[in-house]
PDB file of C-alpha atoms in Angstrom:
ATOM      1  CA  MET A   1      68.413  -4.247  26.411  1.00  0.00           C
ATOM      2  CA  PRO A   2      65.347  -5.793  28.481  1.00  0.00           C
ATOM      3  CA  SER A   3      66.140  -8.941  30.359  1.00  0.00           C
ATOM      4  CA  GLU A   4      62.479 -10.299  29.643  1.00  0.00           C
ATOM      5  CA  TYR A   5      60.640 -10.468  26.131  1.00  0.00           C
ATOM      6  CA  THR A   6      56.975 -11.504  25.477  1.00  0.00           C
ATOM      7  CA  PRO A   7      55.521 -11.336  21.799  1.00  0.00           C
ATOM      8  CA  LYS A   8      52.565  -9.778  21.649  1.00  0.00           C
ATOM      9  CA  SER A   9      49.735 -12.157  21.616  1.00  0.00           C
ATOM     10  CA  PHE A  10      46.650 -11.688  18.840  1.00  0.00           C
ATOM     11  CA  ASP A  11      43.736 -13.924  18.199  1.00  0.00           C
ATOM     12  CA  PRO A  12      42.245 -12.528  14.867  1.00  0.00           C
ATOM     13  CA  LEU A  13      39.134 -14.903  15.762  1.00  0.00           C
ATOM     14  CA  SER A  14      38.136 -13.076  19.115  1.00  0.00           C
ATOM     15  CA  THR A  15      35.206 -11.787  19.707  1.00  0.00           C
ATOM     16  CA  GLU A  16      37.099  -7.543  20.256  1.00  0.00           C
ATOM     17  CA  GLN A  17      38.781  -8.509  16.710  1.00  0.00           C
ATOM     18  CA  ILE A  18      35.868  -9.198  15.217  1.00  0.00           C
ATOM     19  CA  ALA A  19      34.040  -6.545  16.242  1.00  0.00           C
ATOM     20  CA  ASN A  20      36.673  -4.394  15.497  1.00  0.00           C
ATOM     21  CA  THR A  21      37.057  -5.798  11.893  1.00  0.00           C
ATOM     22  CA  ILE A  22      33.200  -5.047  11.648  1.00  0.00           C
ATOM     23  CA  CYS A  23      33.007  -1.655  12.192  1.00  0.00           C
ATOM     24  CA  GLU A  24      36.379  -0.594  10.069  1.00  0.00           C
ATOM     25  CA  THR A  25      34.549  -2.492   7.038  1.00  0.00           C
ATOM     26  CA  PHE A  26      30.912  -0.660   8.220  1.00  0.00           C
ATOM     27  CA  GLU A  27      33.197   3.061   8.277  1.00  0.00           C
ATOM     28  CA  ARG A  28      34.348   2.244   4.678  1.00  0.00           C
ATOM     29  CA  GLN A  29      30.750   2.286   3.333  1.00  0.00           C
ATOM     30  CA  PRO A  30      29.382   5.537   1.899  1.00  0.00           C
ATOM     31  CA  LEU A  31      27.129   7.967   3.565  1.00  0.00           C
ATOM     32  CA  VAL A  32      24.146   8.200   2.201  1.00  0.00           C
ATOM     33  CA  SER A  33      21.489  11.289   1.845  1.00  0.00           C
ATOM     34  CA  MET A  34      18.472  11.246   4.146  1.00  0.00           C
ATOM     35  CA  THR A  35      17.240  14.268   2.081  1.00  0.00           C
ATOM     36  CA  HIS A  36      14.716  11.759   0.167  1.00  0.00           C
ATOM     37  CA  GLU A  37      12.606   8.691   0.607  1.00  0.00           C
ATOM     38  CA  ILE A  38      15.153   5.587   1.197  1.00  0.00           C
ATOM     39  CA  PRO A  39      14.924   3.494  -1.658  1.00  0.00           C
ATOM     40  CA  ARG A  40      13.489   0.094  -0.034  1.00  0.00           C
ATOM     41  CA  PHE A  41      15.916  -3.048   0.060  1.00  0.00           C
ATOM     42  CA  GLU A  42      15.782  -6.322   1.564  1.00  0.00           C
ATOM     43  CA  GLY A  43      17.935  -7.515   4.608  1.00  0.00           C
ATOM     44  CA  SER A  44      18.890  -6.772   8.063  1.00  0.00           C
ATOM     45  CA  GLY A  45      22.042  -5.493   9.686  1.00  0.00           C
ATOM     46  CA  LEU A  46      23.916  -2.472  11.328  1.00  0.00           C
ATOM     47  CA  TYR A  47      23.515   0.942  10.709  1.00  0.00           C
ATOM     48  CA  ALA A  48      24.269   4.354  11.987  1.00  0.00           C
ATOM     49  CA  LEU A  49      23.337   8.081  11.901  1.00  0.00           C
ATOM     50  CA  TYR A  50      25.563  10.931  11.090  1.00  0.00           C
ATOM     51  CA  TYR A  51      25.205  14.995  11.214  1.00  0.00           C
ATOM     52  CA  ARG A  52      26.931  16.675   8.305  1.00  0.00           C
ATOM     53  CA  GLY A  53      25.535  20.070   8.685  1.00  0.00           C
ATOM     54  CA  THR A  54      26.001  23.832   9.968  1.00  0.00           C
ATOM     55  CA  SER A  55      22.815  24.537  11.466  1.00  0.00           C
ATOM     56  CA  VAL A  56      22.321  22.674  14.209  1.00  0.00           C
ATOM     57  CA  ASP A  57      24.883  23.933  16.917  1.00  0.00           C
ATOM     58  CA  ILE A  58      24.559  21.083  19.452  1.00  0.00           C
ATOM     59  CA  TYR A  59      25.879  18.724  16.635  1.00  0.00           C
ATOM     60  CA  LEU A  60      28.445  21.059  14.881  1.00  0.00           C
ATOM     61  CA  PRO A  61      31.685  19.225  16.576  1.00  0.00           C
ATOM     62  CA  LEU A  62      30.779  15.979  14.929  1.00  0.00           C
ATOM     63  CA  ALA A  63      30.506  17.453  11.136  1.00  0.00           C
ATOM     64  CA  HIS A  64      33.557  16.196  10.111  1.00  0.00           C
ATOM     65  CA  LEU A  65      34.053  13.423  12.044  1.00  0.00           C
ATOM     66  CA  GLN A  66      32.817   9.446  12.010  1.00  0.00           C
ATOM     67  CA  ILE A  67      31.138  10.012  15.056  1.00  0.00           C
ATOM     68  CA  PRO A  68      27.139   8.629  14.943  1.00  0.00           C
ATOM     69  CA  VAL A  69      24.771  10.480  16.404  1.00  0.00           C
ATOM     70  CA  TYR A  70      23.056   7.275  16.663  1.00  0.00           C
ATOM     71  CA  ALA A  71      24.167   3.884  16.090  1.00  0.00           C
ATOM     72  CA  GLY A  72      21.828   0.605  15.741  1.00  0.00           C
ATOM     73  CA  GLN A  73      21.125  -2.787  14.255  1.00  0.00           C
ATOM     74  CA  ALA A  74      17.541  -4.198  12.552  1.00  0.00           C
ATOM     75  CA  LEU A  75      17.758  -8.138  13.025  1.00  0.00           C
ATOM     76  CA  SER A  76      16.297 -10.735  11.110  1.00  0.00           C
ATOM     77  CA  SER A  77      14.858 -12.439  13.900  1.00  0.00           C
ATOM     78  CA  ASN A  78      13.199 -11.879  16.849  1.00  0.00           C
ATOM     79  CA  SER A  79      15.857 -11.488  19.934  1.00  0.00           C
ATOM     80  CA  ALA A  80      13.171 -12.758  22.416  1.00  0.00           C
ATOM     81  CA  THR A  81      12.221 -15.864  20.507  1.00  0.00           C
ATOM     82  CA  GLY A  82      14.740 -16.587  17.890  1.00  0.00           C
ATOM     83  CA  GLU A  83      11.992 -16.266  15.210  1.00  0.00           C
ATOM     84  CA  LYS A  84      12.442 -14.821  12.073  1.00  0.00           C
ATOM     85  CA  VAL A  85      10.594 -11.661  11.504  1.00  0.00           C
ATOM     86  CA  ARG A  86       7.869 -11.446   9.053  1.00  0.00           C
ATOM     87  CA  GLU A  87       9.267  -8.098   7.617  1.00  0.00           C
ATOM     88  CA  LYS A  88      11.211  -8.546   4.565  1.00  0.00           C
ATOM     89  CA  TYR A  89      13.035  -5.002   4.858  1.00  0.00           C
ATOM     90  CA  PRO A  90      13.755  -4.574   8.726  1.00  0.00           C
ATOM     91  CA  LEU A  91      16.965  -2.204   8.058  1.00  0.00           C
ATOM     92  CA  HIS A  92      14.991  -0.112   5.731  1.00  0.00           C
ATOM     93  CA  SER A  93      12.026  -0.170   7.958  1.00  0.00           C
ATOM     94  CA  ARG A  94      14.082   1.105  10.907  1.00  0.00           C
ATOM     95  CA  LEU A  95      15.941   3.819   8.683  1.00  0.00           C
ATOM     96  CA  LYS A  96      12.661   5.148   7.462  1.00  0.00           C
ATOM     97  CA  GLN A  97      11.439   5.564  10.703  1.00  0.00           C
ATOM     98  CA  HIS A  98      14.504   7.282  11.876  1.00  0.00           C
ATOM     99  CA  ARG A  99      14.016   9.673   8.565  1.00  0.00           C
ATOM    100  CA  LEU A 100      10.564  10.606   9.651  1.00  0.00           C
ATOM    101  CA  SER A 101      11.597  11.269  13.237  1.00  0.00           C
ATOM    102  CA  ILE A 102      14.558  13.573  12.366  1.00  0.00           C
ATOM    103  CA  ILE A 103      11.960  15.322  10.423  1.00  0.00           C
ATOM    104  CA  GLU A 104       8.918  15.295  12.468  1.00  0.00           C
ATOM    105  CA  GLY A 105      11.668  16.935  15.932  1.00  0.00           C
ATOM    106  CA  GLY A 106      12.344  19.679  13.624  1.00  0.00           C
ATOM    107  CA  LEU A 107      16.040  18.777  12.235  1.00  0.00           C
ATOM    108  CA  PRO A 108      17.009  19.742   8.674  1.00  0.00           C
ATOM    109  CA  ILE A 109      16.631  16.246   7.046  1.00  0.00           C
ATOM    110  CA  ALA A 110      19.393  17.449   4.442  1.00  0.00           C
ATOM    111  CA  GLU A 111      21.892  17.988   7.066  1.00  0.00           C
ATOM    112  CA  PHE A 112      21.613  13.866   8.008  1.00  0.00           C
ATOM    113  CA  ARG A 113      23.049  11.144   6.861  1.00  0.00           C
ATOM    114  CA  PHE A 114      23.172   7.567   7.204  1.00  0.00           C
ATOM    115  CA  ARG A 115      25.554   4.612   6.534  1.00  0.00           C
ATOM    116  CA  ALA A 116      24.393   0.453   6.795  1.00  0.00           C
ATOM    117  CA  LEU A 117      26.176  -2.643   6.169  1.00  0.00           C
ATOM    118  CA  LEU A 118      23.887  -5.975   5.523  1.00  0.00           C
ATOM    119  CA  LEU A 119      25.077  -8.585   8.408  1.00  0.00           C
ATOM    120  CA  PRO A 120      23.892 -11.723  10.124  1.00  0.00           C
ATOM    121  CA  ASP A 121      22.216 -10.991  13.415  1.00  0.00           C
ATOM    122  CA  VAL A 122      25.201 -12.289  15.523  1.00  0.00           C
ATOM    123  CA  HIS A 123      27.705 -10.028  13.681  1.00  0.00           C
ATOM    124  CA  ALA A 124      25.349  -7.061  13.491  1.00  0.00           C
ATOM    125  CA  ASP A 125      25.321  -7.104  17.692  1.00  0.00           C
ATOM    126  CA  LEU A 126      28.985  -6.898  17.606  1.00  0.00           C
ATOM    127  CA  GLY A 127      28.971  -4.095  15.555  1.00  0.00           C
ATOM    128  CA  GLU A 128      26.505  -2.279  16.989  1.00  0.00           C
ATOM    129  CA  ASN A 129      28.081  -3.119  20.140  1.00  0.00           C
ATOM    130  CA  GLY A 130      31.337  -2.012  19.090  1.00  0.00           C
ATOM    131  CA  LEU A 131      29.997   1.284  17.877  1.00  0.00           C
ATOM    132  CA  ARG A 132      28.124   2.219  21.041  1.00  0.00           C
ATOM    133  CA  ILE A 133      31.159   1.240  23.315  1.00  0.00           C
ATOM    134  CA  GLY A 134      33.276   3.055  20.659  1.00  0.00           C
ATOM    135  CA  TYR A 135      31.607   5.791  20.483  1.00  0.00           C
ATOM    136  CA  GLN A 136      28.732   6.839  22.581  1.00  0.00           C
ATOM    137  CA  PRO A 137      26.468   7.859  20.387  1.00  0.00           C
ATOM    138  CA  ILE A 138      24.685  11.308  21.925  1.00  0.00           C
ATOM    139  CA  TRP A 139      21.530   9.633  20.955  1.00  0.00           C
ATOM    140  CA  ASN A 140      22.071   6.461  22.430  1.00  0.00           C
ATOM    141  CA  SER A 141      23.492   7.685  25.673  1.00  0.00           C
ATOM    142  CA  LYS A 142      22.777  11.511  26.975  1.00  0.00           C
ATOM    143  CA  LEU A 143      19.410  12.241  24.552  1.00  0.00           C
ATOM    144  CA  ARG A 144      17.844   8.761  24.573  1.00  0.00           C
ATOM    145  CA  GLY A 145      14.689   8.312  23.378  1.00  0.00           C
ATOM    146  CA  PHE A 146      14.885   8.651  19.474  1.00  0.00           C
ATOM    147  CA  GLY A 147      14.800   4.988  18.440  1.00  0.00           C
ATOM    148  CA  GLY A 148      11.937   3.875  20.850  1.00  0.00           C
ATOM    149  CA  LYS A 149       8.817   2.897  19.322  1.00  0.00           C
ATOM    150  CA  GLU A 150       5.016   3.652  20.003  1.00  0.00           C
ATOM    151  CA  GLN A 151       3.431   0.974  21.315  1.00  0.00           C
ATOM    152  CA  GLY A 152      -0.029   2.045  22.468  1.00  0.00           C
ATOM    153  CA  ALA A 153      -1.366   3.378  25.855  1.00  0.00           C
ATOM    154  CA  THR A 154       1.346   2.600  27.664  1.00  0.00           C
ATOM    155  CA  THR A 155       4.049   4.827  25.911  1.00  0.00           C
ATOM    156  CA  ARG A 156       1.489   7.481  25.341  1.00  0.00           C
ATOM    157  CA  LYS A 157       1.332   7.990  29.361  1.00  0.00           C
ATOM    158  CA  SER A 158       4.911   7.643  29.723  1.00  0.00           C
ATOM    159  CA  LYS A 159       7.419  10.596  30.161  1.00  0.00           C
ATOM    160  CA  LYS A 160       8.632  12.315  27.736  1.00  0.00           C
ATOM    161  CA  SER A 161      11.929  11.010  26.469  1.00  0.00           C
ATOM    162  CA  LYS A 162      15.375  13.261  26.471  1.00  0.00           C
ATOM    163  CA  TRP A 163      15.377  12.999  22.861  1.00  0.00           C
ATOM    164  CA  ASP A 164      11.991  14.277  22.747  1.00  0.00           C
ATOM    165  CA  THR A 165      12.104  17.020  25.114  1.00  0.00           C
ATOM    166  CA  VAL A 166      15.165  18.329  22.973  1.00  0.00           C
ATOM    167  CA  HIS A 167      13.805  17.737  19.635  1.00  0.00           C
ATOM    168  CA  ASP A 168      10.253  18.046  20.079  1.00  0.00           C
ATOM    169  CA  GLY A 169       7.856  17.716  17.400  1.00  0.00           C
ATOM    170  CA  ARG A 170       7.305  14.026  16.706  1.00  0.00           C
ATOM    171  CA  ARG A 171       3.602  12.941  16.765  1.00  0.00           C
ATOM    172  CA  ARG A 172       3.046  10.309  19.452  1.00  0.00           C
ATOM    173  CA  THR A 173       1.829  11.609  22.196  1.00  0.00           C
ATOM    174  CA  HIS A 174       3.549  11.733  25.840  1.00  0.00           C
ATOM    175  CA  GLY A 175       3.060  12.233  29.403  1.00  0.00           C
ATOM    176  CA  GLY A 176       4.708  14.821  31.430  1.00  0.00           C
ATOM    177  CA  VAL A 177       7.489  16.409  30.706  1.00  0.00           C
ATOM    178  CA  VAL A 178      10.047  15.702  33.062  1.00  0.00           C
ATOM    179  CA  TYR A 179      13.547  16.855  31.841  1.00  0.00           C
ATOM    180  CA  ASP A 180      14.369  20.037  31.403  1.00  0.00           C
ATOM    181  CA  PRO A 181      16.014  21.104  28.118  1.00  0.00           C
ATOM    182  CA  LYS A 182      18.884  23.215  28.970  1.00  0.00           C
ATOM    183  CA  SER A 183      20.235  20.977  31.603  1.00  0.00           C
ATOM    184  CA  LEU A 184      20.090  18.266  28.715  1.00  0.00           C
ATOM    185  CA  ILE A 185      21.544  20.444  26.153  1.00  0.00           C
ATOM    186  CA  ALA A 186      24.721  21.090  28.585  1.00  0.00           C
ATOM    187  CA  ALA A 187      24.962  17.681  29.366  1.00  0.00           C
ATOM    188  CA  ALA A 188      25.116  16.265  25.816  1.00  0.00           C
ATOM    189  CA  THR A 189      27.555  19.136  24.576  1.00  0.00           C
ATOM    190  CA  ALA A 190      29.742  18.493  27.411  1.00  0.00           C
ATOM    191  CA  HIS A 191      29.481  14.553  26.230  1.00  0.00           C
ATOM    192  CA  ILE A 192      30.392  15.689  22.350  1.00  0.00           C
ATOM    193  CA  GLU A 193      33.334  17.576  23.713  1.00  0.00           C
ATOM    194  CA  GLN A 194      34.521  14.124  25.681  1.00  0.00           C
ATOM    195  CA  GLN A 195      33.680  11.904  21.952  1.00  0.00           C
ATOM    196  CA  VAL A 196      35.605  14.625  20.098  1.00  0.00           C
ATOM    197  CA  SER A 197      38.592  14.669  22.792  1.00  0.00           C
ATOM    198  CA  GLY A 198      39.012  10.999  22.374  1.00  0.00           C
ATOM    199  CA  TYR A 199      38.391  10.587  19.315  1.00  0.00           C
ATOM    200  CA  ASP A 200      41.909   9.074  17.906  1.00  0.00           C
ATOM    201  CA  SER A 201      42.120   6.336  20.764  1.00  0.00           C
ATOM    202  CA  LEU A 202      39.586   4.235  18.928  1.00  0.00           C
ATOM    203  CA  ALA A 203      40.972   0.242  18.163  1.00  0.00           C
ATOM    204  CA  TRP A 204      40.171   0.763  14.518  1.00  0.00           C
ATOM    205  CA  PRO A 205      41.510   3.267  12.130  1.00  0.00           C
ATOM    206  CA  HIS A 206      38.987   5.826  10.367  1.00  0.00           C
ATOM    207  CA  PRO A 207      38.488   6.565   7.041  1.00  0.00           C
ATOM    208  CA  THR A 208      40.526   9.554   5.852  1.00  0.00           C
ATOM    209  CA  SER A 209      37.275  10.785   3.937  1.00  0.00           C
ATOM    210  CA  ASP A 210      33.854  10.248   3.587  1.00  0.00           C
ATOM    211  CA  MET A 211      32.161   8.627   0.240  1.00  0.00           C
ATOM    212  CA  PHE A 212      28.929  10.306  -0.254  1.00  0.00           C
ATOM    213  CA  LEU A 213      25.860   8.714  -1.856  1.00  0.00           C
ATOM    214  CA  ASP A 214      23.141  11.018  -2.803  1.00  0.00           C
ATOM    215  CA  LEU A 215      20.057   8.789  -4.081  1.00  0.00           C
ATOM    216  CA  ASP A 216      18.435  11.375  -5.971  1.00  0.00           C
ATOM    217  CA  THR A 217      21.115  11.525  -8.400  1.00  0.00           C
ATOM    218  CA  PRO A 218      21.098   9.248 -11.380  1.00  0.00           C
TER     219      PRO A 218
END
């Protein structure tokens, strides 16, 4: 019998616990088809994109897991000024932009899903941070550049992003190619292997199954 004993400490309002609760609630939301245009809805919050297909070899190990390829947030206010954004549909707008990027990048849109949750900005920020640290999504890490916005001449002259090097085709224009596609794919493949091997070590439980929503089905 141990000579010393200290009960476990638990703070339900700690930043870490709140983030875990947000992520767990988020992953109970349905995975939604991106095959068709996403009906417009108001609000801001947290979202993530998932691969659920069979034809893109690099992402096949993720097809049956809750590991997103990308996680992000759409805020109701400008993070620099705190002022409310004029857009009534910030979360929908981001998903719409991402859907177009996936299509233009030559990826099969029918094999991608999104998950979304309307949240206040501070909680969306905690959730995004939790998903990014917990999963290290491939498009947030090894193949960065997917979520970047076209902002004019400066962006057009910048180097081609890692994501656009591997998934070429977006209508935006770029400067020179500075990354080797084969090296990027090799690094991404190794990263995904690490993600899968550490899948069961997350602080929040994974849903046992996916709830799927096809927006084209009545």
